[in-house]
Short mmCIF file of C-alpha atoms in Angstrom, two decimals:
data_model
loop_
_atom_site.label_atom_id
_atom_site.label_comp_id
_atom_site.label_asym_id
_atom_site.label_seq_id
_atom_site.Cartn_x
_atom_site.Cartn_y
_atom_site.Cartn_z
CA MET P 18 -98.84 73.22 37.14
CA ALA P 19 -98.37 70.97 33.75
CA ASN P 20 -95.36 72.13 32.84
CA GLU P 21 -93.51 70.71 35.59
CA ILE P 22 -95.32 67.40 35.37
CA ASP P 23 -93.40 68.32 31.84
CA ASP P 24 -89.94 68.70 33.72
CA LEU P 25 -90.32 65.80 35.94
CA GLN P 26 -90.53 63.37 33.12
CA LEU P 27 -88.22 64.84 31.40
CA SER P 28 -86.20 64.33 34.11
CA PHE P 29 -86.90 60.51 34.39
CA GLU P 30 -86.58 59.94 30.70
CA THR P 31 -82.89 61.36 31.40
CA LEU P 32 -82.70 58.95 34.73
CA ARG P 33 -84.00 55.65 33.53
CA GLY P 34 -81.58 56.66 30.32
CA THR P 35 -78.72 56.37 32.99
CA GLU P 36 -79.49 53.63 34.14
CA HIS P 37 -79.58 52.04 31.10
CA ALA P 38 -76.07 52.87 30.21
CA LYS P 39 -75.25 51.40 33.62
CA ASN P 40 -76.07 48.25 33.52
CA ARG P 41 -74.81 47.64 30.05
CA LEU P 42 -71.51 48.38 31.49
CA VAL P 43 -71.87 45.95 34.20
CA GLU P 44 -72.81 43.35 32.17
CA ASP P 45 -69.67 44.21 30.00
CA LEU P 46 -67.77 44.21 33.20
CA LEU P 47 -68.90 40.25 34.20
CA GLY P 48 -68.74 39.35 31.08
CA ARG P 49 -65.54 40.95 30.44
CA LEU P 50 -64.35 39.34 33.85
CA ARG P 51 -65.27 36.04 33.36
CA ARG P 52 -63.40 35.75 30.33
CA LEU P 53 -60.47 36.24 32.00
CA CYS P 54 -61.48 34.04 34.45
CA GLN P 55 -61.13 30.91 31.76
CA GLU P 56 -58.83 32.27 30.66
CA LEU P 57 -56.28 32.10 33.76
CA GLU P 58 -58.05 28.23 33.75
CA GLN P 59 -56.50 27.91 30.96
CA GLU P 60 -53.37 29.75 31.71
CA LYS P 61 -53.16 27.11 35.16
CA LEU P 62 -52.98 24.26 32.99
CA ASP P 63 -51.22 25.24 30.90
CA HIS P 64 -48.75 25.47 33.15
CA ASP P 65 -48.80 22.84 35.08
CA ARG P 66 -48.55 21.07 31.97
CA GLU P 67 -45.16 22.74 30.53
CA SER P 68 -44.62 22.50 34.13
CA HIS P 69 -44.78 18.79 34.08
CA PHE P 70 -42.66 18.50 30.01
CA ASN P 71 -39.68 20.64 31.70
CA ARG P 72 -39.57 18.58 35.01
CA GLU P 73 -38.87 15.53 32.51
CA VAL P 74 -37.37 17.28 29.97
CA GLN P 75 -34.56 18.87 32.42
CA LEU P 76 -34.47 14.89 33.89
CA ARG P 77 -33.87 13.29 30.71
CA VAL P 78 -31.80 15.85 30.54
CA LYS P 79 -30.05 14.73 33.27
CA GLU P 80 -29.38 10.70 32.21
CA LEU P 81 -28.44 12.00 29.52
CA LYS P 82 -25.21 13.79 30.77
CA ASP P 83 -24.55 11.04 32.27
CA GLU P 84 -24.92 8.18 30.04
CA LEU P 85 -22.72 10.76 28.09
CA ARG P 86 -19.71 11.24 30.62
CA LEU P 87 -19.73 7.30 30.59
CA VAL P 88 -19.29 6.96 27.41
CA LYS P 89 -17.02 9.66 27.27
CA THR P 90 -14.58 7.61 30.39
CA ARG P 91 -15.27 4.25 28.28
CA ILE P 92 -14.49 5.86 25.35
CA GLU P 93 -10.98 7.08 26.81
CA ARG P 94 -10.37 4.22 29.20
CA ASP P 95 -9.41 1.95 25.99
CA ALA P 96 -7.89 4.79 23.72
CA PHE P 97 -5.45 3.22 21.37
CA ILE P 98 -2.82 3.78 18.74
CA LEU P 99 -3.01 1.22 15.58
CA VAL P 100 0.13 0.29 13.48
CA LEU P 101 -0.59 -1.31 9.91
CA ILE P 102 2.32 -2.42 8.62
CA ASP P 103 2.95 -4.01 5.05
CA GLY P 104 5.44 -6.54 6.19
CA ASP P 105 5.57 -7.49 1.76
CA GLY P 106 7.08 -3.90 1.58
CA MET P 107 7.76 -2.96 4.77
CA ILE P 108 10.82 -5.33 5.82
CA PHE P 109 12.69 -5.18 9.24
CA GLU P 110 16.68 -3.56 9.16
CA ASP P 111 18.83 -6.18 8.38
CA ARG P 112 20.55 -6.24 11.59
CA LEU P 113 17.60 -6.92 13.17
CA ILE P 114 16.00 -9.64 11.53
CA GLN P 115 19.73 -11.50 11.76
CA ARG P 116 19.56 -11.76 15.06
CA GLY P 117 16.55 -13.96 15.23
CA GLU P 118 13.77 -13.96 17.78
CA ILE P 119 15.86 -11.66 19.84
CA GLY P 120 15.42 -9.08 17.00
CA GLY P 121 12.90 -9.27 17.27
CA ARG P 122 11.84 -8.59 20.71
CA GLU P 123 14.37 -5.64 20.36
CA ALA P 124 12.66 -4.46 16.55
CA ALA P 125 9.12 -4.70 19.05
CA GLY P 126 10.42 -2.91 21.19
CA ILE P 127 11.76 0.37 19.13
CA LEU P 128 8.51 0.71 17.50
CA TRP P 129 6.51 1.05 20.54
CA GLY P 130 8.96 4.11 21.77
CA ALA P 131 8.81 5.53 18.50
CA VAL P 132 5.51 5.06 17.96
CA ARG P 133 5.08 6.57 22.22
CA ASP P 134 7.47 9.73 21.30
CA TYR P 135 5.59 10.93 18.08
CA VAL P 136 1.82 10.62 19.63
CA GLN P 137 3.50 12.45 22.19
CA GLN P 138 3.93 15.01 19.12
CA ILE P 139 1.23 15.14 17.39
CA MET P 140 -1.89 14.41 20.75
CA PRO P 141 -0.03 16.35 23.16
CA ASP P 142 -3.58 15.81 24.68
CA LEU P 143 -4.49 12.47 24.78
CA THR P 144 -4.55 10.35 28.05
CA SER P 145 -1.51 8.64 29.13
CA ASP P 146 -3.22 5.14 28.85
CA TYR P 147 -3.68 4.55 25.95
CA LYS P 148 -3.19 1.74 23.90
CA ILE P 149 -0.30 0.42 20.65
CA VAL P 150 -2.22 -1.88 18.95
CA THR P 151 0.13 -3.17 16.03
CA ARG P 152 -0.39 -5.57 13.03
CA VAL P 153 2.42 -6.25 9.79
CA TYR P 154 1.35 -8.72 7.62
CA ALA P 155 3.65 -10.69 5.06
CA ASN P 156 4.19 -14.21 3.95
CA LEU P 157 6.11 -15.57 6.03
CA LYS P 158 8.14 -18.27 4.00
CA GLY P 159 8.17 -15.79 0.87
CA LEU P 160 10.50 -12.95 2.80
CA GLY P 161 12.81 -15.50 4.51
CA ASP P 162 13.35 -17.06 1.49
CA VAL P 163 14.20 -14.27 -0.55
CA CYS P 164 16.23 -12.76 2.72
CA THR P 165 18.33 -15.61 2.35
CA ARG P 166 18.75 -16.00 -0.68
CA ALA P 167 20.26 -11.81 -0.77
CA GLY P 168 22.37 -12.95 1.60
CA ILE P 169 20.61 -11.14 4.13
CA LEU P 170 20.02 -14.30 6.45
CA ASP P 171 21.72 -17.82 7.01
CA SER P 172 18.41 -20.03 6.31
CA PRO P 173 14.56 -18.79 5.85
CA THR P 174 13.94 -19.60 9.37
CA ILE P 175 15.13 -17.02 11.44
CA MET P 176 12.69 -15.71 10.46
CA GLU P 177 9.73 -17.30 11.94
CA ASP P 178 12.34 -16.87 14.96
CA PHE P 179 12.08 -12.79 14.05
CA THR P 180 8.54 -13.06 13.71
CA ARG P 181 7.88 -15.16 17.27
CA GLY P 182 9.83 -12.66 18.86
CA PHE P 183 7.98 -9.59 17.83
CA THR P 184 4.38 -11.13 18.56
CA GLY P 185 5.67 -12.37 22.19
CA SER P 186 7.34 -9.05 22.58
CA LYS P 187 3.87 -6.88 23.51
CA GLN P 188 -0.22 -7.89 24.32
CA LEU P 189 -0.70 -6.21 21.17
CA PHE P 190 1.65 -7.16 18.44
CA ASP P 191 1.18 -9.26 16.29
CA PHE P 192 2.86 -10.28 13.22
CA THR P 193 0.71 -12.56 10.82
CA ASP P 194 1.66 -14.99 7.96
CA VAL P 195 -0.44 -15.00 5.73
CA GLY P 196 1.50 -17.38 3.23
CA SER P 197 1.72 -16.89 0.10
CA GLY P 198 -0.43 -15.84 -3.30
CA LYS P 199 -0.94 -12.57 -5.34
CA ASP P 200 -2.43 -9.10 -2.62
CA ARG P 201 -2.89 -11.11 0.92
CA ALA P 202 -0.85 -8.88 2.98
CA ASP P 203 -3.10 -6.52 1.06
CA ASP P 204 -6.11 -7.27 1.63
CA LYS P 205 -5.55 -8.21 5.22
CA VAL P 206 -3.90 -4.40 5.05
CA SER P 207 -7.11 -2.96 3.88
CA GLU P 208 -10.02 -4.20 5.03
CA LEU P 209 -8.19 -3.49 8.97
CA PHE P 210 -7.93 -0.58 8.13
CA LYS P 211 -11.84 0.28 7.21
CA LEU P 212 -12.54 -1.38 9.98
CA PHE P 213 -10.73 0.80 12.61
CA VAL P 214 -10.84 3.77 10.39
CA ASN P 215 -13.92 5.83 11.48
CA ASN P 216 -13.93 3.67 15.34
CA SER P 217 -14.44 5.80 18.48
CA HIS P 218 -11.46 4.32 20.48
CA CYS P 219 -8.32 4.32 17.70
CA LYS P 220 -7.17 7.44 18.17
CA HIS P 221 -4.53 7.31 15.26
CA ILE P 222 -3.73 5.52 12.19
CA ILE P 223 0.43 5.16 11.24
CA PHE P 224 0.32 3.26 7.50
CA GLY P 225 3.45 1.34 6.14
CA CYS P 226 3.23 1.41 3.07
CA SER P 227 5.29 3.39 0.93
CA HIS P 228 5.97 0.56 -1.22
CA ASP P 229 2.76 0.39 -3.02
CA ASN P 230 1.33 2.41 -4.69
CA GLY P 231 -2.10 0.68 -4.94
CA TYR P 232 -2.92 1.86 -1.18
CA ALA P 233 -3.17 5.35 -3.23
CA ARG P 234 -6.60 4.10 -3.89
CA LEU P 235 -7.59 3.37 -0.96
CA LEU P 236 -6.77 6.43 0.93
CA GLU P 237 -8.94 7.93 -2.13
CA ASP P 238 -11.69 5.47 -1.61
CA ILE P 239 -11.78 6.64 2.34
CA ALA P 240 -10.83 10.23 2.37
CA GLY P 241 -14.62 11.57 2.82
CA GLN P 242 -14.94 9.19 5.94
CA ALA P 243 -11.81 10.33 7.91
CA MET P 244 -10.15 12.64 8.28
CA PRO P 245 -6.80 13.31 7.38
CA SER P 246 -4.91 13.97 11.31
CA GLN P 247 -6.14 10.56 11.41
CA ILE P 248 -3.65 9.29 9.70
CA THR P 249 0.09 9.70 9.23
CA LEU P 250 1.40 7.44 6.87
CA LEU P 251 5.02 5.57 8.00
CA GLU P 252 7.82 5.46 4.68
CA GLY P 253 10.66 2.71 4.51
CA VAL P 254 11.80 2.90 1.06
CA PRO P 255 10.83 6.09 -0.48
CA PHE P 256 6.74 6.74 -1.25
CA GLU P 257 5.98 5.42 -4.56
CA ARG P 258 4.62 8.03 -7.56
CA GLU P 259 0.94 7.45 -6.96
CA LEU P 260 1.78 7.65 -2.37
CA ALA P 261 4.38 10.75 -2.90
CA ILE P 262 1.75 12.94 -4.70
CA MET P 263 -1.05 12.06 -1.85
CA LYS P 264 1.15 12.33 0.92
CA SER P 265 0.96 16.12 1.55
CA ARG P 266 -2.72 15.48 1.97
CA TYR P 267 -1.44 13.75 5.52
CA LEU P 268 0.81 13.44 8.44
CA PHE P 269 3.84 11.80 7.61
CA THR P 270 6.97 10.38 9.24
CA ARG P 271 9.69 7.23 9.35
CA PHE P 272 11.52 5.69 12.64
CA ASP P 273 15.02 5.33 12.56
CA ASN P 274 16.48 2.42 12.94
CA LEU P 275 13.84 0.34 11.94
CA PHE P 276 12.83 -0.57 8.70
CA ARG P 277 15.07 -1.13 5.45
CA SER P 278 14.93 2.34 2.85
CA THR P 279 15.95 0.21 -0.46
CA LYS P 280 14.41 -2.91 -1.71
CA ILE P 281 15.88 -6.11 -1.19
CA ASN P 282 17.73 -6.42 -4.89
CA ILE P 283 18.62 -10.92 -5.18
CA TYR P 284 20.20 -10.54 -7.95
CA GLN P 285 23.26 -8.38 -7.09
CA GLN P 286 23.76 -11.20 -4.22
CA GLN P 287 23.31 -14.60 -5.80
CA TYR P 288 24.39 -13.46 -9.20
CA GLN P 289 27.39 -11.20 -9.19
CA GLN P 290 30.01 -12.02 -11.15
CA PRO P 291 33.87 -11.38 -11.27
CA GLN P 292 34.47 -8.12 -12.95
CA GLN P 293 36.96 -9.37 -15.51
CA ILE P 294 37.53 -13.52 -16.63
CA ARG P 295 40.33 -13.62 -18.48
CA PRO P 296 41.41 -16.33 -20.85
CA PRO P 297 42.78 -19.53 -20.26
CA PRO P 298 46.60 -19.59 -21.12
CA ILE P 299 46.63 -20.78 -25.37
CA SER P 300 50.17 -23.36 -25.39
CA GLN P 301 51.69 -21.66 -28.61
CA PRO P 302 51.76 -25.01 -31.58
CA GLN P 303 54.96 -27.03 -31.86
CA SER P 304 56.16 -28.67 -34.63
CA MET P 305 56.31 -32.55 -35.82
CA SER P 306 59.31 -33.09 -33.76
CA GLN P 307 58.52 -31.57 -31.06
CA MET P 308 55.23 -33.05 -29.98
CA THR P 309 55.32 -36.18 -27.84
CA ALA P 310 53.51 -40.37 -29.12
CA SER P 311 50.33 -39.38 -26.75
CA GLN P 312 50.26 -35.35 -29.06
CA LEU P 313 50.15 -36.95 -32.50
CA ASN P 314 48.18 -40.33 -31.75
CA ASN P 315 45.34 -37.53 -30.40
CA LEU P 316 46.23 -35.43 -33.65
CA GLN P 317 45.75 -38.84 -35.98
CA SER P 318 42.57 -39.49 -34.06
CA LEU P 319 40.29 -35.89 -34.92
CA HIS P 320 41.27 -36.45 -38.95
CA SER P 321 40.18 -39.93 -38.87
CA SER P 322 37.47 -38.33 -37.04
CA GLY P 323 36.62 -35.04 -39.89
CA LEU P 324 38.05 -32.33 -38.10
CA HIS P 325 40.42 -30.55 -40.29
CA ASN P 326 43.22 -28.43 -37.53
CA GLY P 327 40.73 -29.55 -34.95
CA VAL P 328 37.71 -27.87 -36.57
CA PRO P 329 34.81 -30.05 -37.98
CA ASP P 330 34.95 -29.52 -42.09
CA GLY P 331 32.39 -26.43 -43.17
CA LEU P 332 33.18 -24.53 -39.99
CA PRO P 333 35.80 -21.41 -40.18
CA THR P 334 38.96 -21.90 -39.10
CA ALA P 335 40.55 -21.18 -35.78
CA GLN P 336 41.51 -17.57 -35.50
CA VAL P 337 45.44 -16.94 -32.90
CA ALA P 338 43.12 -16.10 -29.87
CA SER P 339 43.33 -11.95 -28.45
CA PRO P 340 43.38 -10.88 -25.48
CA VAL P 341 40.11 -10.28 -23.83
CA GLN P 342 38.09 -6.97 -23.79
CA GLN P 343 36.41 -5.15 -21.08
CA PRO P 344 32.28 -5.63 -22.33
CA GLN P 345 31.47 -1.74 -21.65
CA GLN P 346 27.99 -3.09 -19.34
CA THR P 347 25.05 -1.64 -20.28
CA GLY P 348 21.77 -1.56 -17.03
CA TYR P 349 19.15 -3.60 -18.33
CA GLN P 350 15.94 -3.39 -16.32
CA SER P 351 13.82 -7.58 -15.64
CA PRO P 352 10.74 -7.96 -16.60
CA TYR P 353 9.95 -9.68 -13.93
CA PHE P 354 10.53 -7.06 -10.84
CA PRO P 355 10.80 -3.57 -12.50
CA SER P 356 12.94 -2.41 -9.25
CA MET P 357 15.63 -4.04 -10.12
CA ILE P 358 18.84 -3.13 -11.90
CA ARG P 359 20.26 -6.95 -13.80
CA THR P 360 23.89 -6.21 -14.74
CA PRO P 361 24.85 -9.07 -18.37
CA SER P 362 27.44 -11.06 -16.80
CA GLU P 363 30.60 -9.58 -18.30
CA SER P 364 31.40 -11.91 -21.67
CA THR P 365 34.86 -13.81 -23.96
CA ASN P 366 35.47 -13.66 -26.85
CA ASN P 367 34.96 -16.99 -28.65
CA SER P 368 38.38 -18.36 -28.08
CA MET P 369 36.98 -19.14 -24.92
CA MET P 370 33.52 -19.76 -25.14
CA ASN P 371 33.16 -21.72 -27.96
CA PRO P 372 36.73 -24.28 -27.76
CA LEU P 373 36.15 -24.56 -31.23
CA ALA P 374 38.00 -21.32 -32.01
CA ALA P 375 41.19 -22.24 -30.61
CA SER P 376 44.02 -23.93 -32.56
CA TRP P 377 44.21 -28.32 -32.37
CA ALA P 378 47.43 -28.10 -31.06
CA THR P 379 45.57 -26.51 -27.87
CA LYS P 380 42.79 -28.81 -28.30
CA ALA P 381 45.15 -31.15 -28.09
CA VAL P 382 47.76 -30.22 -25.05
CA SER P 383 45.54 -28.17 -23.00
CA ALA P 384 43.50 -28.70 -20.33
CA PRO P 385 40.29 -27.56 -20.59
CA PRO P 386 39.33 -24.42 -19.28
CA ALA P 387 36.62 -24.45 -15.80
CA GLN P 388 33.14 -23.98 -16.72
CA ILE P 389 31.52 -20.19 -15.75
CA ALA P 390 28.58 -20.24 -13.40
CA SER P 391 26.10 -17.87 -15.76
CA PRO P 392 22.72 -16.67 -14.43
CA PRO P 393 19.07 -18.36 -15.69
CA PRO P 394 19.09 -16.82 -18.98
CA THR P 395 16.99 -12.71 -18.80
CA PRO P 396 15.02 -10.63 -21.36
CA GLN P 397 17.58 -9.17 -23.80
CA PRO P 398 17.67 -5.49 -24.32
CA PRO P 399 15.39 -4.46 -27.32
CA THR P 400 16.43 -4.20 -30.42
CA LEU P 401 16.08 -0.54 -31.95
CA GLU P 402 13.98 -1.54 -34.68
CA ASN P 403 12.11 -2.56 -31.70
CA ALA P 404 12.76 0.52 -30.12
CA SER P 405 11.45 3.00 -32.70
CA LYS P 406 8.51 1.43 -32.28
CA ILE P 407 7.72 2.47 -28.86
CA PRO P 408 5.30 5.74 -28.85
CA ARG P 409 7.14 9.28 -27.24
CA ASN P 410 6.12 12.81 -26.96
CA LYS P 411 7.87 15.01 -28.60
CA PHE P 412 10.59 15.25 -25.96
CA GLY P 413 11.19 11.50 -26.52
CA GLN P 414 9.63 10.38 -23.74
CA ARG P 415 8.34 7.90 -23.24
CA ILE P 416 4.34 6.97 -23.28
CA ASP P 417 1.34 4.59 -22.32
CA PRO P 418 -1.56 4.61 -25.05
CA THR P 419 -4.05 5.69 -22.76
CA ILE P 420 -6.42 2.97 -20.95
CA GLN P 421 -9.98 3.63 -20.24
CA TYR P 422 -10.79 1.01 -17.54
CA ASP P 423 -13.43 0.85 -14.03
CA LYS P 424 -12.19 1.01 -10.81
CA ASN P 425 -14.71 -1.91 -9.62
CA GLU P 426 -13.86 -4.14 -12.64
CA VAL P 427 -10.09 -3.20 -11.76
CA LYS P 428 -10.52 -4.63 -7.95
CA ARG P 429 -12.55 -7.80 -8.84
CA VAL P 430 -9.55 -8.49 -12.05
CA GLN P 431 -7.03 -7.73 -9.41
CA LYS P 432 -8.32 -10.54 -6.32
CA ILE P 433 -8.47 -12.38 -9.42
CA HIS P 434 -4.60 -12.97 -8.66
CA MET P 435 -3.57 -13.10 -12.72
CA CYS P 436 -0.07 -13.40 -13.10
CA ASN P 437 0.74 -9.82 -15.26
CA VAL P 438 4.30 -11.69 -16.98
CA HIS P 439 2.89 -14.56 -17.62
CA PHE P 440 -0.65 -13.69 -19.53
CA LEU P 441 0.74 -9.93 -21.43
CA ARG P 442 4.23 -10.71 -22.49
CA HIS P 443 3.86 -14.79 -21.92
CA ASP P 444 6.93 -15.66 -20.87
CA CYS P 445 6.84 -16.37 -16.69
CA PRO P 446 10.15 -17.31 -15.96
CA TYR P 447 9.23 -19.81 -11.91
CA GLY P 448 5.83 -21.77 -14.77
CA ASP P 449 4.43 -23.53 -12.83
CA ASP P 450 5.89 -22.37 -9.13
CA CYS P 451 4.62 -19.80 -9.78
CA THR P 452 2.51 -18.58 -7.22
CA HIS P 453 -0.43 -16.06 -9.11
CA ASP P 454 -3.08 -18.38 -11.26
CA HIS P 455 -1.68 -19.25 -14.92
CA PHE P 456 -4.83 -21.32 -15.20
CA TYR P 457 -7.60 -18.47 -15.45
CA LYS P 458 -9.23 -18.57 -19.10
CA PRO P 459 -9.73 -13.62 -19.30
CA ASN P 460 -11.61 -12.37 -21.55
CA LYS P 461 -9.63 -9.03 -23.50
CA ASN P 462 -12.07 -6.40 -21.74
CA GLU P 463 -10.15 -8.29 -18.41
CA LEU P 464 -6.53 -8.21 -20.41
CA MET P 465 -7.06 -4.78 -20.56
CA THR P 466 -8.13 -4.29 -17.22
CA LEU P 467 -4.67 -6.71 -16.28
CA ARG P 468 -2.28 -4.16 -18.28
CA VAL P 469 -4.26 -0.86 -15.93
CA VAL P 470 -2.92 -3.45 -13.07
CA ALA P 471 0.63 -3.98 -13.85
CA ARG P 472 1.33 -0.49 -14.72
CA GLY P 473 0.37 0.30 -11.62
CA THR P 474 4.27 -1.01 -10.79
CA PRO P 475 6.47 2.25 -12.66
CA CYS P 476 9.06 1.06 -14.54
CA HIS P 477 12.44 1.11 -13.13
CA PHE P 478 13.57 3.31 -15.75
CA GLY P 479 10.85 5.17 -15.81
CA SER P 480 10.00 7.68 -19.94
CA ALA P 481 13.82 6.18 -21.22
CA CYS P 482 12.62 2.21 -21.41
CA ASP P 483 13.66 1.04 -24.63
CA ASP P 484 12.00 -2.35 -23.69
CA ILE P 485 9.00 -3.05 -26.50
CA LYS P 486 7.69 -5.50 -24.35
CA CYS P 487 7.28 -3.84 -21.18
CA ILE P 488 4.18 -4.11 -19.08
CA TYR P 489 5.21 -1.01 -16.31
CA GLY P 490 3.95 2.06 -15.77
CA HIS P 491 5.34 5.05 -17.56
CA ARG P 492 6.14 8.54 -16.55
#
């Protein structure tokens, strides 16, 4: 009996342990269920929040897409090509300017057609409703005077007629007079270029600047702001040295039958001299018996006035005039216009230029020689002594001494508009009529910087120049 009770007690203990294990299992399951329910609630909240956010994002994305589509439409609708020209150096062909207002309209039409054809080649995907905006800046009075002096125009007012026709032919074509003064056209062209180079409506800039090295600095300044494919360099006269180096980085072109390919040389027109000047005929001396009474009176007057053989006492006696020898013509450079060659007029012998060198008989009986017009005084070619002082390299080429300068200082000095020839050579031919400043008081550093500015214009003779006072660049 005792053994049965022990067995029952053991079974009870076993059953009670099992119940405890079952209860622990149930409690664990209930706890896990509770946690899962909490996580589910949190996930629902997160889901609702994300759904709401996604809905807002989707709505915002839709709004932005609509705005972007509208902006693209506006940009494409107002797209334009900018043609920017410095008219002081990019000069239209003579045949167009000479026709006045009609020529201005014709020039505008040729330019418009040439731009359309060129843009079609480089930007075939551009919509056809783009506009062409053209801005030409020049000193009209100065340009008209130069063309008149060069024999291209009969009157400076024809240039005004030309610009009026050019401006009136197209609504977006303007030929603007900037007035007299150094770099006025350059400054306006540069500022307008900077204004439009990052304009999203401006699809391309055609830049007419081949005559001026100063625009090379402008292109360097905006190198990091614009893609080279956005700019085309337009050639009129051949590109100056620095621009010729830079043009490989940009697109470049020229429009035929529109702009001059050579600079205007007013000296070849205004001071052209005869190819050969013959001295006036010289009569043979006459004997006393062959002279008329008036000729004898003239002879007596010469002796009574202190002349001997028709020449003042103390001067060498006259020589018989010899035929004129044609001198060898040598072109030399004007310091005021470095891109122009001036050829000295042919000289005659002493018997023609100096009336005292003729014989007394000729003085008495012949008419005075006709006066010969000559150009204004021009600088004489340098002597060998001065030429030997010019620094040269081992190949005999002229070199310019190195000058340290600051780019910002160069820009500041350029805006002062000092006369390079007046301050560096001290012989400006225009005097008080010069359009550049003669009254500014530059210090030593400003004069050195002005020399850097002057070197920006290349000397026509380059490294072969022998003018010791030349202020231009030799490379």
